[in-house]
Amino acid sequence: MPVSLANSRLIYEALKECDIRLVSALPETWLVHLIRMADDDPQMTLVRLAKEEEAVGISAGAHFAGVKSAMLMQNHGFLASINGIVSLAQLYKIPLLMLISYRGSFGERDPWQTQGGNVTEAVLRALGIPYFLLDSGETLKKQIRHAQTLAESSLQPVAILLTRDLMWEE
Amino acid sequence: MLRLDCLRSVYSELEDCLVVTIMGAVAAELQSLGHRPNAFYLQHGMGLASSIGLGLALCLPEQRVVVFDGDGSLLMNLGSLTTMARYRPRNLTHVVFDNESLLSVGGFPTATSTGTNLEGMARSAGIPRVVTVRDIGNFQIAVCEPSNRKELTTIVAKVEATGPSGYVTDLSLLENRFQFRRYIQSLKQH
């Protein structure tokens, strides 16, 4: 499978270095290695979801409990979570670290992914969610750490878009 | 059976738990009995109270967590039943007040008024212990009995579709949120 194992490992190490102890996820192709790493890690609580919006509640519960968490999802899962993000995380000032695989952008071959690719960044901007595109392993750890720091200090959701260049090896 | 009477019957039991409620009548009625810092009232984000409870229960396995859900809210996040059942934290009690109605927006009937059976759905989702109760005595037993503390339990409580005259209380959302987290942090220091 051409999903980048090396970059998935870097992302997972970055999450561990941020003291993330709970990861919620809905499987998607680009995230398979990350989910497997969380599943294999006895120090990590992995919560497999039925729908991504549940993760907003689970991360809120983890935050109340003093546990740092991260959400792994596809951009369509982010789109499916919007009310939870607005009406729980933003309304109640809950930090969320959202790692979102950015499907449907340049290079996408699956026609069904393309509409979500068109709107992902516009929706993030409309919601006022700070985000950046992660496209290389070089500065990845620092960038993820910075995202997590901002989420915690500002008590709000932040998003990291995992790009094709980072996640896919052709 | 009135929801307020249900809440009153277990109010003292809740003192040692972490409590998460849905919006509207449930939040207002529990607050009318006396707000305590161990209660978080999710006044929006409909459907996610059970997910918050699951996150709390997984992260704090020594703490008992009680969620007061409703039929309208649970129907909006049915997948949560499957996720709770998948991890089945023993310290989580999931109470669903089923008044067959979206009371706080005008009393429109939900699907439980036309035959949808939340007990059956919870059971089929894999929740290990599921009961339906229709009177206060059985409600109190279901919430308080020690055997229900040993495994994940969903209690469907059939209640009347009546509630308080208003839903806004003088507890602000953020005050509640910060107080709740601080309360949990203080527990961890003991």
Short mmCIF file of C-alpha atoms in Angstrom, two decimals:
data_model
loop_
_atom_site.label_atom_id
_atom_site.label_comp_id
_atom_site.label_asym_id
_atom_site.label_seq_id
_atom_site.Cartn_x
_atom_site.Cartn_y
_atom_site.Cartn_z
CA MET A 1 0.00 0.00 0.00
CA PRO A 2 1.51 3.34 -1.02
CA VAL A 3 0.47 5.12 2.15
CA SER A 4 3.67 6.51 3.62
CA LEU A 5 4.71 4.37 6.56
CA ALA A 6 7.67 6.62 7.35
CA ASN A 7 5.59 9.79 7.57
CA SER A 8 2.82 8.00 9.43
CA ARG A 9 5.43 6.97 11.98
CA LEU A 10 6.71 10.54 12.27
CA ILE A 11 3.17 11.80 12.88
CA TYR A 12 2.57 9.14 15.50
CA GLU A 13 5.85 9.96 17.25
CA ALA A 14 4.89 13.63 17.22
CA LEU A 15 1.57 12.82 18.88
CA LYS A 16 3.38 10.80 21.53
CA GLU A 17 5.81 13.65 22.14
CA CYS A 18 2.79 15.92 22.67
CA ASP A 19 1.65 13.51 25.42
CA ILE A 20 -1.44 12.47 23.44
CA ARG A 21 -2.93 9.50 25.29
CA LEU A 22 -6.24 9.05 23.52
CA VAL A 23 -6.82 8.86 19.77
CA SER A 24 -10.22 8.56 18.19
CA ALA A 25 -10.48 7.48 14.60
CA LEU A 26 -12.63 6.42 11.74
CA PRO A 27 -10.66 4.35 9.26
CA GLU A 28 -9.70 5.83 5.92
CA THR A 29 -6.99 4.72 3.52
CA TRP A 30 -4.40 7.35 4.35
CA LEU A 31 -4.81 6.78 8.09
CA VAL A 32 -4.41 3.01 8.23
CA HIS A 33 -0.84 3.00 9.53
CA LEU A 34 -1.59 5.65 12.14
CA ILE A 35 -4.60 3.74 13.43
CA ARG A 36 -2.60 0.52 13.57
CA MET A 37 0.17 2.25 15.53
CA ALA A 38 -2.37 3.54 18.04
CA ASP A 39 -3.92 0.08 18.27
CA ASP A 40 -0.53 -1.56 18.88
CA ASP A 41 0.49 0.94 21.56
CA PRO A 42 -0.51 -0.24 25.05
CA GLN A 43 -0.06 3.30 26.37
CA MET A 44 -2.62 4.69 23.93
CA THR A 45 -6.40 4.52 24.19
CA LEU A 46 -7.78 4.08 20.68
CA VAL A 47 -11.50 4.73 20.22
CA ARG A 48 -12.88 3.47 16.94
CA LEU A 49 -15.95 5.46 16.01
CA ALA A 50 -19.17 4.90 14.12
CA LYS A 51 -19.20 8.55 13.01
CA GLU A 52 -16.60 11.26 13.41
CA GLU A 53 -18.79 13.70 15.35
CA GLU A 54 -18.67 11.32 18.32
CA ALA A 55 -14.98 12.17 18.58
CA VAL A 56 -15.79 15.74 19.55
CA GLY A 57 -17.66 14.46 22.60
CA ILE A 58 -15.00 11.89 23.44
CA SER A 59 -12.24 14.48 23.23
CA ALA A 60 -14.30 16.83 25.40
CA GLY A 61 -14.62 14.08 28.00
CA ALA A 62 -10.88 13.43 27.79
CA HIS A 63 -10.15 17.14 28.23
CA PHE A 64 -12.35 17.28 31.34
CA ALA A 65 -10.43 14.26 32.60
CA GLY A 66 -7.11 16.00 31.98
CA VAL A 67 -6.10 13.70 29.13
CA LYS A 68 -4.73 15.07 25.89
CA SER A 69 -6.35 13.59 22.81
CA ALA A 70 -6.24 13.74 19.03
CA MET A 71 -8.81 13.03 16.32
CA LEU A 72 -7.94 11.17 13.13
CA MET A 73 -10.38 11.58 10.30
CA GLN A 74 -10.87 12.28 6.65
CA ASN A 75 -12.02 15.71 5.52
CA HIS A 76 -15.48 14.28 4.88
CA GLY A 77 -15.51 13.18 8.49
CA PHE A 78 -14.65 16.72 9.49
CA LEU A 79 -17.57 17.93 7.40
CA ALA A 80 -19.79 15.40 9.19
CA SER A 81 -18.67 16.76 12.60
CA ILE A 82 -19.39 20.43 12.15
CA ASN A 83 -22.27 20.82 14.58
CA GLY A 84 -20.30 19.09 17.31
CA ILE A 85 -17.32 21.31 16.62
CA VAL A 86 -19.43 24.47 16.75
CA SER A 87 -21.98 23.56 19.44
CA LEU A 88 -19.71 21.69 21.80
CA ALA A 89 -16.03 22.45 21.16
CA GLN A 90 -16.27 26.11 20.17
CA LEU A 91 -19.26 26.93 22.38
CA TYR A 92 -17.59 25.43 25.46
CA LYS A 93 -14.00 26.28 24.56
CA ILE A 94 -12.76 22.70 24.29
CA PRO A 95 -9.34 22.16 22.69
CA LEU A 96 -9.35 19.73 19.77
CA LEU A 97 -6.37 18.53 17.77
CA MET A 98 -7.84 17.38 14.47
CA LEU A 99 -5.62 15.53 12.01
CA ILE A 100 -7.56 15.51 8.78
CA SER A 101 -6.56 13.64 5.66
CA TYR A 102 -7.02 16.10 2.83
CA ARG A 103 -8.69 14.06 0.14
CA GLY A 104 -10.06 15.44 -3.10
CA SER A 105 -7.37 17.99 -3.75
CA PHE A 106 -4.73 18.15 -6.51
CA GLY A 107 -3.73 14.68 -7.63
CA GLU A 108 -6.95 13.02 -6.47
CA ARG A 109 -8.04 10.19 -8.74
CA ASP A 110 -11.21 9.15 -6.88
CA PRO A 111 -14.05 11.22 -8.32
CA TRP A 112 -16.14 10.83 -5.17
CA GLN A 113 -13.57 12.65 -3.05
CA THR A 114 -13.34 15.77 -5.15
CA GLN A 115 -16.31 17.82 -3.93
CA GLY A 116 -15.17 17.58 -0.32
CA GLY A 117 -11.71 18.62 -1.43
CA ASN A 118 -13.16 21.79 -2.92
CA VAL A 119 -14.79 22.99 0.27
CA THR A 120 -12.57 21.80 3.13
CA GLU A 121 -10.40 24.89 3.55
CA ALA A 122 -13.29 27.27 2.93
CA VAL A 123 -15.28 25.57 5.70
CA LEU A 124 -12.32 25.66 8.09
CA ARG A 125 -11.95 29.38 7.42
CA ALA A 126 -15.68 30.01 7.80
CA LEU A 127 -15.57 28.30 11.20
CA GLY A 128 -12.56 30.34 12.25
CA ILE A 129 -10.52 27.19 12.88
CA PRO A 130 -6.75 27.75 12.70
CA TYR A 131 -5.23 25.23 10.29
CA PHE A 132 -2.25 24.52 8.11
CA LEU A 133 -1.27 22.02 5.44
CA LEU A 134 1.32 19.46 6.44
CA ASP A 135 3.20 18.37 3.35
CA SER A 136 6.62 17.16 4.39
CA GLY A 137 8.20 15.19 7.16
CA GLU A 138 10.99 17.68 7.69
CA THR A 139 9.35 20.12 10.10
CA LEU A 140 6.39 17.87 10.90
CA LYS A 141 7.09 17.27 14.56
CA LYS A 142 7.52 20.94 15.35
CA GLN A 143 4.37 21.84 13.41
CA ILE A 144 2.23 19.25 15.18
CA ARG A 145 3.61 20.38 18.53
CA HIS A 146 2.76 23.97 17.68
CA ALA A 147 -0.78 23.01 16.69
CA GLN A 148 -1.28 21.14 19.95
CA THR A 149 0.14 24.04 21.94
CA LEU A 150 -2.25 26.49 20.31
CA ALA A 151 -5.26 24.20 20.85
CA GLU A 152 -4.45 23.99 24.57
CA SER A 153 -3.60 27.63 25.10
CA SER A 154 -6.52 29.03 23.13
CA LEU A 155 -8.99 26.31 24.17
CA GLN A 156 -10.31 25.80 20.68
CA PRO A 157 -10.25 23.30 17.81
CA VAL A 158 -7.26 23.43 15.48
CA ALA A 159 -6.79 21.42 12.30
CA ILE A 160 -3.83 19.90 10.50
CA LEU A 161 -4.54 18.94 6.91
CA LEU A 162 -2.50 15.86 5.98
CA THR A 163 -1.74 16.27 2.30
CA ARG A 164 -1.19 13.81 -0.50
CA ASP A 165 2.49 14.78 -0.68
CA LEU A 166 2.89 13.72 2.94
CA MET A 167 0.72 10.62 3.08
CA TRP A 168 0.94 9.01 -0.34
CA GLU A 169 3.97 7.53 -2.05
CA GLU A 170 3.53 7.02 -5.78
CA MET B 1 -43.41 8.88 35.84
CA LEU B 2 -41.93 12.38 35.99
CA ARG B 3 -38.32 12.97 35.06
CA LEU B 4 -37.94 15.40 37.95
CA ASP B 5 -39.02 12.68 40.40
CA CYS B 6 -36.52 10.29 38.81
CA LEU B 7 -33.72 12.80 39.27
CA ARG B 8 -34.80 13.50 42.84
CA SER B 9 -34.78 9.79 43.66
CA VAL B 10 -31.10 9.43 42.74
CA TYR B 11 -29.88 12.94 43.56
CA SER B 12 -27.93 11.93 46.65
CA GLU B 13 -26.43 8.92 44.82
CA LEU B 14 -25.10 11.26 42.13
CA GLU B 15 -22.94 13.17 44.55
CA ASP B 16 -20.00 10.81 44.11
CA CYS B 17 -20.36 10.48 40.34
CA LEU B 18 -19.43 12.55 37.33
CA VAL B 19 -22.72 13.57 35.77
CA VAL B 20 -23.32 14.64 32.18
CA THR B 21 -26.75 15.74 31.03
CA ILE B 22 -28.34 16.79 27.77
CA MET B 23 -29.90 20.19 27.23
CA GLY B 24 -33.30 21.59 28.03
CA ALA B 25 -35.56 20.06 30.62
CA VAL B 26 -33.03 17.54 31.95
CA ALA B 27 -30.42 20.22 32.63
CA ALA B 28 -32.92 22.66 34.12
CA GLU B 29 -34.55 20.05 36.36
CA LEU B 30 -31.29 18.70 37.71
CA GLN B 31 -30.16 22.25 38.44
CA SER B 32 -33.48 22.95 40.17
CA LEU B 33 -32.56 20.25 42.71
CA GLY B 34 -29.28 22.05 43.33
CA HIS B 35 -26.29 22.41 41.05
CA ARG B 36 -23.13 20.64 42.13
CA PRO B 37 -19.70 21.00 40.55
CA ASN B 38 -19.63 17.35 39.47
CA ALA B 39 -22.35 17.96 36.84
CA PHE B 40 -21.84 19.13 33.27
CA TYR B 41 -24.88 20.20 31.28
CA LEU B 42 -24.41 19.96 27.52
CA GLN B 43 -26.74 22.76 26.47
CA HIS B 44 -26.20 22.20 22.74
CA GLY B 45 -24.18 19.78 20.61
CA MET B 46 -27.22 17.54 20.54
CA GLY B 47 -26.46 13.84 20.72
CA LEU B 48 -22.97 14.10 22.18
CA ALA B 49 -23.68 13.71 25.91
CA SER B 50 -23.12 9.95 25.72
CA SER B 51 -19.86 10.51 23.82
CA ILE B 52 -18.63 12.89 26.53
CA GLY B 53 -19.55 10.26 29.11
CA LEU B 54 -17.63 7.63 27.18
CA GLY B 55 -14.54 9.84 26.98
CA LEU B 56 -14.71 10.51 30.72
CA ALA B 57 -15.29 6.87 31.60
CA LEU B 58 -12.38 5.64 29.48
CA CYS B 59 -9.98 8.24 30.87
CA LEU B 60 -11.07 7.91 34.52
CA PRO B 61 -11.77 4.20 35.07
CA GLU B 62 -12.02 4.63 38.86
CA GLN B 63 -14.77 7.24 38.60
CA ARG B 64 -18.40 6.37 38.11
CA VAL B 65 -19.91 8.37 35.24
CA VAL B 66 -23.66 8.84 34.82
CA VAL B 67 -25.09 10.28 31.60
CA PHE B 68 -28.65 11.57 31.44
CA ASP B 69 -29.56 11.28 27.78
CA GLY B 70 -32.91 11.65 26.04
CA ASP B 71 -34.74 9.88 23.23
CA GLY B 72 -34.33 12.79 20.81
CA SER B 73 -30.64 13.17 21.58
CA LEU B 74 -29.88 9.46 21.42
CA LEU B 75 -31.74 9.08 18.12
CA MET B 76 -29.43 11.78 16.77
CA ASN B 77 -26.30 9.79 17.71
CA LEU B 78 -27.32 6.13 17.61
CA GLY B 79 -23.80 5.18 16.60
CA SER B 80 -22.76 6.12 20.11
CA LEU B 81 -24.53 3.00 21.39
CA THR B 82 -22.23 0.88 19.25
CA THR B 83 -19.12 2.77 20.32
CA MET B 84 -20.03 2.55 24.00
CA ALA B 85 -20.77 -1.16 23.57
CA ARG B 86 -17.46 -1.70 21.81
CA TYR B 87 -15.44 -0.41 24.78
CA ARG B 88 -18.10 -1.10 27.44
CA PRO B 89 -16.53 0.82 30.32
CA ARG B 90 -17.83 -0.71 33.52
CA ASN B 91 -17.97 2.67 35.22
CA LEU B 92 -20.49 4.20 32.80
CA THR B 93 -24.24 4.31 33.41
CA HIS B 94 -26.27 5.63 30.51
CA VAL B 95 -29.77 6.79 31.45
CA VAL B 96 -32.15 7.65 28.60
CA PHE B 97 -35.23 9.64 29.55
CA ASP B 98 -37.68 8.60 26.85
CA ASN B 99 -40.68 10.95 26.71
CA GLU B 100 -41.29 10.12 23.04
CA SER B 101 -41.02 13.80 22.31
CA LEU B 102 -38.73 16.69 21.40
CA LEU B 103 -40.12 18.55 24.37
CA SER B 104 -37.94 21.63 24.45
CA VAL B 105 -38.74 22.62 20.87
CA GLY B 106 -42.50 22.23 21.15
CA GLY B 107 -43.21 18.59 21.87
CA PHE B 108 -42.95 17.08 18.42
CA PRO B 109 -43.15 13.28 18.63
CA THR B 110 -39.95 11.28 18.11
CA ALA B 111 -39.77 7.84 16.52
CA THR B 112 -40.10 6.17 19.94
CA SER B 113 -43.74 7.36 19.82
CA THR B 114 -44.30 5.24 16.74
CA GLY B 115 -42.67 2.04 17.89
CA THR B 116 -38.89 2.53 17.88
CA ASN B 117 -37.60 0.63 20.89
CA LEU B 118 -34.48 2.13 22.43
CA GLU B 119 -34.02 -0.77 24.83
CA GLY B 120 -33.95 -3.14 21.86
CA MET B 121 -31.55 -0.90 19.98
CA ALA B 122 -29.18 -0.63 22.94
CA ARG B 123 -29.30 -4.39 23.47
CA SER B 124 -28.66 -5.12 19.81
CA ALA B 125 -25.81 -2.61 19.75
CA GLY B 126 -24.15 -4.81 22.34
CA ILE B 127 -24.67 -2.84 25.58
CA PRO B 128 -24.18 -5.62 28.15
CA ARG B 129 -26.95 -4.58 30.54
CA VAL B 130 -30.13 -2.84 29.40
CA VAL B 131 -33.37 -2.24 31.31
CA THR B 132 -36.54 -0.27 30.76
CA VAL B 133 -38.19 1.22 33.85
CA ARG B 134 -41.60 2.84 34.23
CA ASP B 135 -41.82 3.73 37.93
CA ILE B 136 -39.66 5.58 40.42
CA GLY B 137 -38.89 2.57 42.57
CA ASN B 138 -37.47 0.62 39.67
CA PHE B 139 -35.66 3.68 38.34
CA GLN B 140 -33.91 4.18 41.64
CA ILE B 141 -33.00 0.51 41.86
CA ALA B 142 -31.70 0.50 38.29
CA VAL B 143 -29.42 3.49 38.89
CA CYS B 144 -28.30 2.65 42.40
CA GLU B 145 -28.05 -1.12 42.65
CA PRO B 146 -24.46 -2.30 42.98
CA SER B 147 -24.72 -4.86 40.16
CA ASN B 148 -25.25 -1.98 37.73
CA ARG B 149 -21.88 -0.63 38.75
CA LYS B 150 -20.15 -3.71 37.42
CA GLU B 151 -20.86 -3.26 33.75
CA LEU B 152 -21.93 -0.72 31.21
CA THR B 153 -25.65 -0.20 31.64
CA THR B 154 -28.29 1.61 29.61
CA ILE B 155 -31.47 2.42 31.52
CA VAL B 156 -34.42 3.51 29.39
CA ALA B 157 -36.76 5.46 31.66
CA LYS B 158 -40.20 6.07 30.20
CA VAL B 159 -41.29 9.50 31.44
CA GLU B 160 -44.08 11.96 30.76
CA ALA B 161 -43.53 14.69 28.21
CA THR B 162 -43.68 17.52 30.70
CA GLY B 163 -40.97 19.81 31.95
CA PRO B 164 -40.17 23.13 33.59
CA SER B 165 -41.58 26.41 32.28
CA GLY B 166 -38.16 27.63 31.16
CA TYR B 167 -34.76 26.21 30.34
CA VAL B 168 -32.33 29.08 30.91
CA THR B 169 -30.70 28.97 34.32
CA ASP B 170 -28.30 31.39 35.95
CA LEU B 171 -25.37 29.02 35.49
CA SER B 172 -23.39 30.19 32.47
CA LEU B 173 -22.12 27.58 30.05
CA LEU B 174 -18.46 28.41 30.47
CA GLU B 175 -18.69 28.72 34.25
CA ASN B 176 -20.14 25.19 34.31
CA ARG B 177 -17.47 23.88 31.94
CA PHE B 178 -14.49 25.29 33.85
CA GLN B 179 -15.93 24.35 37.24
CA PHE B 180 -16.53 20.77 36.06
CA ARG B 181 -12.98 20.33 34.83
CA ARG B 182 -11.53 21.89 37.97
CA TYR B 183 -13.64 19.57 40.08
CA ILE B 184 -12.23 16.54 38.25
CA GLN B 185 -8.67 17.80 38.58
CA SER B 186 -9.21 18.24 42.33
CA LEU B 187 -10.32 14.59 42.58
CA LYS B 188 -7.12 13.45 40.97
CA GLN B 189 -5.03 15.23 43.57
CA HIS B 190 -6.52 13.24 46.45
#
